[in-house]
Amino acid sequence: MEHKRSHLNQMLSDEDLIQSLKNVEKLDLVSLISKLPLPVAILEPDSRLIGVNQLFADIFQSDALFLNGKFLSTFSTVVHAHFLLAIEKIQDEEAQADFEFYSQGHFYLSYFKAIYDAEHAVQAVILICADVTRLKRREKVLILNNQKLHDHLFIDQITGLPNKMAFDQFIQEKIVNNLQSSYAFLKVDLDQFKKFNQIHSYTQGDQVLMQIGNVLDDELNPDHSRIFRLNSASFVVVIKEMTQWAVFTLAERLKMKISHEKIIVDDHEVLTASIGIYHLALPFQQQDILQQLDLAVHQAKLLGKNSIHVL
């Protein structure tokens, strides 16, 4: 795409081309620009078309002779808006202006450049368009590939939640570099999940993880909380700017929601979760957070299944 920009910029800067356009009569202008290999239009400063070639008219599924004398706004409000912006830039003594627009299934770059008279007043504006659809498709493929790579690295493939690598990145970017805010952490560890897998199969275990992930995510306010799947049976919730009592209340609600799903482990019990709570204290090391959460969950499990412990 940059090559296209450079090539068209060179065309627009060609003094011979500009001088020729200044000297020809308007009646001969259509014939002249029809020989150019790109979609071209010549416009009055009020956006009335002096002349266009058929390549330009084809962009709007029209005819070059029909478009002659028409205002730009009569067939393209988008390009007309770009023209007005280009005029502003030209008046601010910018050499040229370029924009991007979409028409009839194609992407185009539009380049505007002014033709001045002897008094340096704008006499006309040249508009040249370049079809960059293929380049846009390549860009889209690259974006999709980058997104797939990101998803592979940072998204848990079972639950669709951010994974431990995403958690580490979040801690580094949002917390280590933003120590002015207060943070709390919940580690939600499913009780006897290993037993569930052994009884019901790992396939059903994955389905349960997806179900629990959705339950937890639905209960959280994204303005204050982020959830991550840490490992086999554990989720971590990061909470920003919330009182200790509010954090504990949230943990109680999450614990209750999981038990209310009534996921059967065996004939005698349903799946529950133990939750450890850790309020970040300064100074800290990044690895300390997970260590403290492990300790908090361990203490919760010592109290019995479906328990909460605040470290």
Tab-separated table of C-alpha atoms in Angstrom:
chain	number	residue	atom	x	y	z
A	1	MET	CA	0.000	0.000	0.000
A	2	GLU	CA	2.882	2.349	0.741
A	3	HIS	CA	4.212	1.627	-2.754
A	4	LYS	CA	0.861	2.730	-4.179
A	5	ARG	CA	1.028	5.922	-2.143
A	6	SER	CA	4.548	6.685	-3.344
A	7	HIS	CA	3.696	6.006	-6.986
A	8	LEU	CA	0.599	8.202	-6.984
A	9	ASN	CA	2.349	10.913	-5.058
A	10	GLN	CA	4.968	11.020	-7.825
A	11	MET	CA	2.246	11.289	-10.477
A	12	LEU	CA	0.553	14.129	-8.636
A	13	SER	CA	3.866	15.942	-8.301
A	14	ASP	CA	4.650	15.701	-12.021
A	15	GLU	CA	4.968	19.341	-13.127
A	16	ASP	CA	4.425	18.461	-16.790
A	17	LEU	CA	1.097	16.844	-15.972
A	18	ILE	CA	-0.031	19.789	-13.876
A	19	GLN	CA	1.045	22.304	-16.511
A	20	SER	CA	-0.747	20.382	-19.253
A	21	LEU	CA	-3.969	20.385	-17.293
A	22	LYS	CA	-3.693	24.117	-16.760
A	23	ASN	CA	-3.312	24.826	-20.445
A	24	VAL	CA	-5.928	22.582	-22.054
A	25	GLU	CA	-9.457	23.687	-22.789
A	26	LYS	CA	-12.178	22.080	-20.713
A	27	LEU	CA	-13.623	20.416	-23.827
A	28	ASP	CA	-10.344	18.608	-24.376
A	29	LEU	CA	-9.918	17.682	-20.710
A	30	VAL	CA	-12.123	14.586	-20.859
A	31	SER	CA	-10.185	13.254	-23.823
A	32	LEU	CA	-6.885	13.925	-22.066
A	33	ILE	CA	-7.673	12.239	-18.782
A	34	SER	CA	-9.299	9.258	-20.497
A	35	LYS	CA	-5.778	8.224	-21.497
A	36	LEU	CA	-4.607	8.026	-17.890
A	37	PRO	CA	-4.364	4.458	-16.511
A	38	LEU	CA	-5.997	5.266	-13.163
A	39	PRO	CA	-9.411	6.594	-12.103
A	40	VAL	CA	-9.095	10.393	-12.356
A	41	ALA	CA	-11.448	13.339	-11.847
A	42	ILE	CA	-10.868	17.085	-12.169
A	43	LEU	CA	-13.065	19.218	-9.925
A	44	GLU	CA	-13.881	22.875	-9.436
A	45	PRO	CA	-13.194	24.200	-5.913
A	46	ASP	CA	-16.961	23.850	-5.242
A	47	SER	CA	-16.738	20.087	-6.053
A	48	ARG	CA	-18.387	20.332	-9.491
A	49	LEU	CA	-16.788	17.831	-11.880
A	50	ILE	CA	-14.957	19.406	-14.803
A	51	GLY	CA	-14.151	16.012	-16.245
A	52	VAL	CA	-13.683	12.376	-15.324
A	53	ASN	CA	-12.447	9.295	-17.101
A	54	GLN	CA	-14.471	6.116	-17.397
A	55	LEU	CA	-12.278	4.325	-14.852
A	56	PHE	CA	-13.413	6.859	-12.258
A	57	ALA	CA	-17.060	6.576	-13.324
A	58	ASP	CA	-16.848	2.773	-13.073
A	59	ILE	CA	-16.149	3.057	-9.336
A	60	PHE	CA	-19.666	4.430	-8.906
A	61	GLN	CA	-21.251	2.288	-11.644
A	62	SER	CA	-21.890	5.326	-13.815
A	63	ASP	CA	-20.852	6.881	-17.122
A	64	ALA	CA	-18.097	9.465	-17.530
A	65	LEU	CA	-20.178	11.726	-19.772
A	66	PHE	CA	-23.079	11.579	-17.322
A	67	LEU	CA	-20.885	12.600	-14.380
A	68	ASN	CA	-19.377	15.616	-16.143
A	69	GLY	CA	-20.807	18.782	-14.637
A	70	LYS	CA	-22.282	16.990	-11.608
A	71	PHE	CA	-21.424	17.885	-8.020
A	72	LEU	CA	-19.457	15.237	-6.157
A	73	SER	CA	-22.139	15.026	-3.470
A	74	THR	CA	-24.783	13.867	-5.981
A	75	PHE	CA	-23.227	10.385	-6.277
A	76	SER	CA	-20.883	9.973	-3.286
A	77	THR	CA	-21.394	11.689	0.057
A	78	VAL	CA	-18.315	9.913	1.437
A	79	VAL	CA	-15.923	11.119	-1.251
A	80	HIS	CA	-17.526	14.561	-1.084
A	81	ALA	CA	-16.773	14.688	2.653
A	82	HIS	CA	-13.175	13.725	1.860
A	83	PHE	CA	-13.068	16.498	-0.748
A	84	LEU	CA	-14.126	19.077	1.854
A	85	LEU	CA	-11.426	17.846	4.231
A	86	ALA	CA	-8.912	17.990	1.398
A	87	ILE	CA	-9.858	21.603	0.652
A	88	GLU	CA	-9.248	22.465	4.308
A	89	LYS	CA	-5.825	20.859	4.173
A	90	ILE	CA	-5.027	22.625	0.915
A	91	GLN	CA	-6.016	25.962	2.464
A	92	ASP	CA	-3.658	25.134	5.333
A	93	GLU	CA	-0.975	24.830	2.630
A	94	GLU	CA	-0.621	21.073	2.829
A	95	ALA	CA	0.653	19.698	-0.461
A	96	GLN	CA	-1.966	16.982	-0.794
A	97	ALA	CA	-4.529	14.912	1.075
A	98	ASP	CA	-5.370	11.233	0.883
A	99	PHE	CA	-8.190	9.166	2.311
A	100	GLU	CA	-9.708	5.707	2.065
A	101	PHE	CA	-13.215	4.803	0.973
A	102	TYR	CA	-15.259	1.748	0.037
A	103	SER	CA	-17.498	1.408	-3.011
A	104	GLN	CA	-19.179	-1.523	-4.722
A	105	GLY	CA	-17.121	-4.200	-3.022
A	106	HIS	CA	-13.740	-2.473	-3.430
A	107	PHE	CA	-11.466	-0.392	-1.251
A	108	TYR	CA	-9.888	2.731	-2.728
A	109	LEU	CA	-7.319	5.300	-1.719
A	110	SER	CA	-8.253	8.786	-2.887
A	111	TYR	CA	-5.590	11.443	-3.498
A	112	PHE	CA	-6.443	15.124	-3.807
A	113	LYS	CA	-4.079	17.788	-5.107
A	114	ALA	CA	-4.778	21.395	-6.010
A	115	ILE	CA	-3.972	23.174	-9.279
A	116	TYR	CA	-3.165	26.834	-8.618
A	117	ASP	CA	-3.379	29.877	-10.877
A	118	ALA	CA	-0.738	32.604	-11.114
A	119	GLU	CA	-2.055	34.242	-7.928
A	120	HIS	CA	-1.793	30.911	-6.085
A	121	ALA	CA	-5.554	30.572	-5.834
A	122	VAL	CA	-7.010	27.091	-6.221
A	123	GLN	CA	-8.108	26.728	-9.813
A	124	ALA	CA	-9.101	23.082	-9.696
A	125	VAL	CA	-8.504	19.905	-7.727
A	126	ILE	CA	-7.213	16.618	-9.137
A	127	LEU	CA	-8.654	13.463	-7.607
A	128	ILE	CA	-6.909	10.183	-8.358
A	129	CYS	CA	-8.117	6.862	-6.959
A	130	ALA	CA	-6.242	3.601	-6.494
A	131	ASP	CA	-7.911	0.230	-5.967
A	132	VAL	CA	-6.265	-1.292	-2.882
A	133	THR	CA	-8.700	-4.151	-2.312
A	134	ARG	CA	-6.017	-6.833	-2.634
A	135	LEU	CA	-3.782	-4.991	-0.214
A	136	LYS	CA	-6.650	-4.629	2.259
A	137	ARG	CA	-7.341	-8.359	1.990
A	138	ARG	CA	-3.690	-9.114	2.698
A	139	GLU	CA	-3.815	-6.768	5.673
A	140	LYS	CA	-6.949	-8.537	6.909
A	141	VAL	CA	-5.237	-11.926	6.598
A	142	LEU	CA	-2.270	-10.615	8.585
A	143	ILE	CA	-4.594	-9.198	11.248
A	144	LEU	CA	-6.488	-12.494	11.471
A	145	ASN	CA	-3.228	-14.444	11.713
A	146	ASN	CA	-1.996	-12.133	14.451
A	147	GLN	CA	-5.320	-12.536	16.257
A	148	LYS	CA	-5.073	-16.328	15.989
A	149	LEU	CA	-1.551	-16.202	17.390
A	150	HIS	CA	-2.728	-13.958	20.214
A	151	ASP	CA	-5.644	-16.276	20.962
A	152	HIS	CA	-3.360	-19.288	20.948
A	153	LEU	CA	-0.995	-17.653	23.415
A	154	PHE	CA	-3.358	-15.732	25.682
A	155	ILE	CA	-6.776	-17.437	25.509
A	156	ASP	CA	-7.670	-20.661	27.303
A	157	GLN	CA	-8.853	-23.074	24.631
A	158	ILE	CA	-11.467	-24.750	26.852
A	159	THR	CA	-13.258	-21.839	28.517
A	160	GLY	CA	-12.410	-18.992	26.137
A	161	LEU	CA	-11.207	-16.941	29.111
A	162	PRO	CA	-7.785	-15.276	29.315
A	163	ASN	CA	-5.169	-17.790	30.507
A	164	LYS	CA	-2.202	-17.643	32.881
A	165	MET	CA	0.017	-15.950	30.302
A	166	ALA	CA	-2.657	-13.260	29.931
A	167	PHE	CA	-2.817	-13.005	33.725
A	168	ASP	CA	0.956	-12.460	33.946
A	169	GLN	CA	0.750	-9.814	31.225
A	170	PHE	CA	-2.167	-8.113	32.987
A	171	ILE	CA	-0.273	-7.990	36.284
A	172	GLN	CA	2.763	-6.466	34.618
A	173	GLU	CA	0.914	-3.891	32.513
A	174	LYS	CA	-2.018	-2.921	34.741
A	175	ILE	CA	-0.773	-3.417	38.276
A	176	VAL	CA	3.027	-3.231	38.398
A	177	ASN	CA	2.846	-0.045	36.320
A	178	ASN	CA	-0.208	1.362	38.147
A	179	LEU	CA	0.417	1.055	41.856
A	180	GLN	CA	-1.871	3.974	42.722
A	181	SER	CA	-4.925	1.694	42.615
A	182	SER	CA	-5.881	-0.950	45.169
A	183	TYR	CA	-6.337	-4.537	44.012
A	184	ALA	CA	-7.751	-7.725	45.475
A	185	PHE	CA	-7.536	-11.247	44.116
A	186	LEU	CA	-9.869	-14.218	44.376
A	187	LYS	CA	-8.666	-17.701	43.559
A	188	VAL	CA	-11.631	-19.972	42.863
A	189	ASP	CA	-10.556	-23.617	43.127
A	190	LEU	CA	-13.115	-26.314	42.303
A	191	ASP	CA	-13.418	-28.907	45.061
A	192	GLN	CA	-12.806	-32.550	44.081
A	193	PHE	CA	-12.596	-31.707	40.384
A	194	LYS	CA	-10.027	-34.465	39.884
A	195	LYS	CA	-12.583	-36.921	41.273
A	196	PHE	CA	-15.220	-35.542	38.891
A	197	ASN	CA	-12.914	-36.208	35.914
A	198	GLN	CA	-12.212	-39.727	37.082
A	199	ILE	CA	-15.913	-40.531	37.446
A	200	HIS	CA	-17.367	-38.683	34.448
A	201	SER	CA	-14.423	-38.368	31.975
A	202	TYR	CA	-12.186	-35.460	31.033
A	203	THR	CA	-14.513	-34.506	28.182
A	204	GLN	CA	-17.333	-33.815	30.630
A	205	GLY	CA	-14.788	-32.102	32.872
A	206	ASP	CA	-13.963	-29.681	30.067
A	207	GLN	CA	-17.668	-28.964	29.601
A	208	VAL	CA	-17.995	-28.227	33.314
A	209	LEU	CA	-15.017	-25.862	33.186
A	210	MET	CA	-16.694	-24.000	30.327
A	211	GLN	CA	-19.948	-23.857	32.300
A	212	ILE	CA	-18.255	-22.586	35.466
A	213	GLY	CA	-16.239	-20.056	33.497
A	214	ASN	CA	-19.458	-18.644	32.030
A	215	VAL	CA	-21.129	-18.539	35.455
A	216	LEU	CA	-18.235	-16.633	37.007
A	217	ASP	CA	-17.830	-14.268	34.063
A	218	ASP	CA	-21.547	-13.425	34.062
A	219	GLU	CA	-21.389	-12.409	37.727
A	220	LEU	CA	-18.494	-9.964	37.297
A	221	ASN	CA	-18.619	-6.291	36.414
A	222	PRO	CA	-16.027	-5.780	33.645
A	223	ASP	CA	-15.471	-2.196	34.830
A	224	HIS	CA	-13.991	-3.484	38.091
A	225	SER	CA	-13.117	-7.147	37.579
A	226	ARG	CA	-11.195	-9.444	35.252
A	227	ILE	CA	-11.283	-13.242	35.278
A	228	PHE	CA	-8.588	-15.686	34.165
A	229	ARG	CA	-8.436	-19.467	34.026
A	230	LEU	CA	-5.243	-20.330	35.827
A	231	ASN	CA	-4.956	-24.113	35.525
A	232	SER	CA	-6.997	-27.320	35.569
A	233	ALA	CA	-9.494	-26.438	38.293
A	234	SER	CA	-8.648	-22.843	39.207
A	235	PHE	CA	-9.830	-19.401	38.173
A	236	VAL	CA	-8.441	-16.064	39.343
A	237	VAL	CA	-10.499	-12.897	39.599
A	238	VAL	CA	-8.704	-9.541	39.772
A	239	ILE	CA	-10.746	-6.797	41.455
A	240	LYS	CA	-9.900	-3.095	41.361
A	241	GLU	CA	-10.933	-0.403	43.853
A	242	MET	CA	-13.389	-2.433	45.939
A	243	THR	CA	-13.730	-2.519	49.718
A	244	GLN	CA	-12.729	-5.646	51.627
A	245	TRP	CA	-16.331	-6.295	52.595
A	246	ALA	CA	-17.474	-5.956	48.962
A	247	VAL	CA	-14.753	-8.382	47.866
A	248	PHE	CA	-15.840	-10.918	50.485
A	249	THR	CA	-19.492	-10.499	49.434
A	250	LEU	CA	-18.524	-11.118	45.805
A	251	ALA	CA	-16.652	-14.293	46.815
A	252	GLU	CA	-19.726	-15.520	48.695
A	253	ARG	CA	-21.903	-14.876	45.659
A	254	LEU	CA	-19.535	-16.712	43.306
A	255	LYS	CA	-19.320	-19.677	45.688
A	256	MET	CA	-23.104	-19.837	45.926
A	257	LYS	CA	-23.551	-19.603	42.137
A	258	ILE	CA	-21.239	-22.558	41.575
A	259	SER	CA	-23.026	-24.792	44.091
A	260	HIS	CA	-26.410	-23.766	42.663
A	261	GLU	CA	-25.359	-25.183	39.277
A	262	LYS	CA	-25.868	-28.594	40.965
A	263	ILE	CA	-23.156	-30.333	38.991
A	264	ILE	CA	-23.125	-33.882	40.339
A	265	VAL	CA	-19.747	-35.246	41.404
A	266	ASP	CA	-21.132	-38.543	42.725
A	267	ASP	CA	-24.298	-39.800	44.396
A	268	HIS	CA	-23.655	-37.828	47.566
A	269	GLU	CA	-22.333	-34.409	46.543
A	270	VAL	CA	-22.417	-31.572	44.015
A	271	LEU	CA	-19.455	-29.612	42.736
A	272	THR	CA	-18.412	-26.707	44.981
A	273	ALA	CA	-15.468	-24.316	45.167
A	274	SER	CA	-13.078	-23.091	47.805
A	275	ILE	CA	-12.066	-19.449	47.448
A	276	GLY	CA	-8.955	-17.717	48.710
A	277	ILE	CA	-8.860	-13.918	48.981
A	278	TYR	CA	-5.684	-11.849	48.916
A	279	HIS	CA	-5.552	-8.052	49.144
A	280	LEU	CA	-2.424	-6.789	47.470
A	281	ALA	CA	0.111	-5.301	49.854
A	282	LEU	CA	3.057	-3.126	48.847
A	283	PRO	CA	5.828	-3.692	48.092
A	284	PHE	CA	5.325	-6.955	46.213
A	285	GLN	CA	6.898	-9.239	43.642
A	286	GLN	CA	4.753	-10.475	40.768
A	287	GLN	CA	5.235	-14.129	41.753
A	288	ASP	CA	4.136	-13.309	45.305
A	289	ILE	CA	0.526	-12.879	44.168
A	290	LEU	CA	0.093	-16.493	43.065
A	291	GLN	CA	1.977	-17.766	46.099
A	292	GLN	CA	-0.324	-15.841	48.421
A	293	LEU	CA	-3.399	-17.052	46.540
A	294	ASP	CA	-2.227	-20.663	46.784
A	295	LEU	CA	-1.815	-20.201	50.516
A	296	ALA	CA	-5.251	-18.586	50.843
A	297	VAL	CA	-6.958	-21.432	48.949
A	298	HIS	CA	-5.072	-24.010	51.006
A	299	GLN	CA	-6.362	-22.391	54.191
A	300	ALA	CA	-9.899	-22.325	52.758
A	301	LYS	CA	-9.776	-26.060	51.979
A	302	LEU	CA	-8.593	-26.784	55.519
A	303	LEU	CA	-11.907	-25.287	56.657
A	304	GLY	CA	-13.744	-27.777	54.465
A	305	LYS	CA	-15.221	-27.750	50.998
A	306	ASN	CA	-17.188	-24.714	49.810
A	307	SER	CA	-15.261	-22.367	52.138
A	308	ILE	CA	-13.663	-18.914	51.898
A	309	HIS	CA	-10.476	-17.746	53.537
A	310	VAL	CA	-9.154	-14.158	53.581
A	311	LEU	CA	-5.377	-14.224	53.816
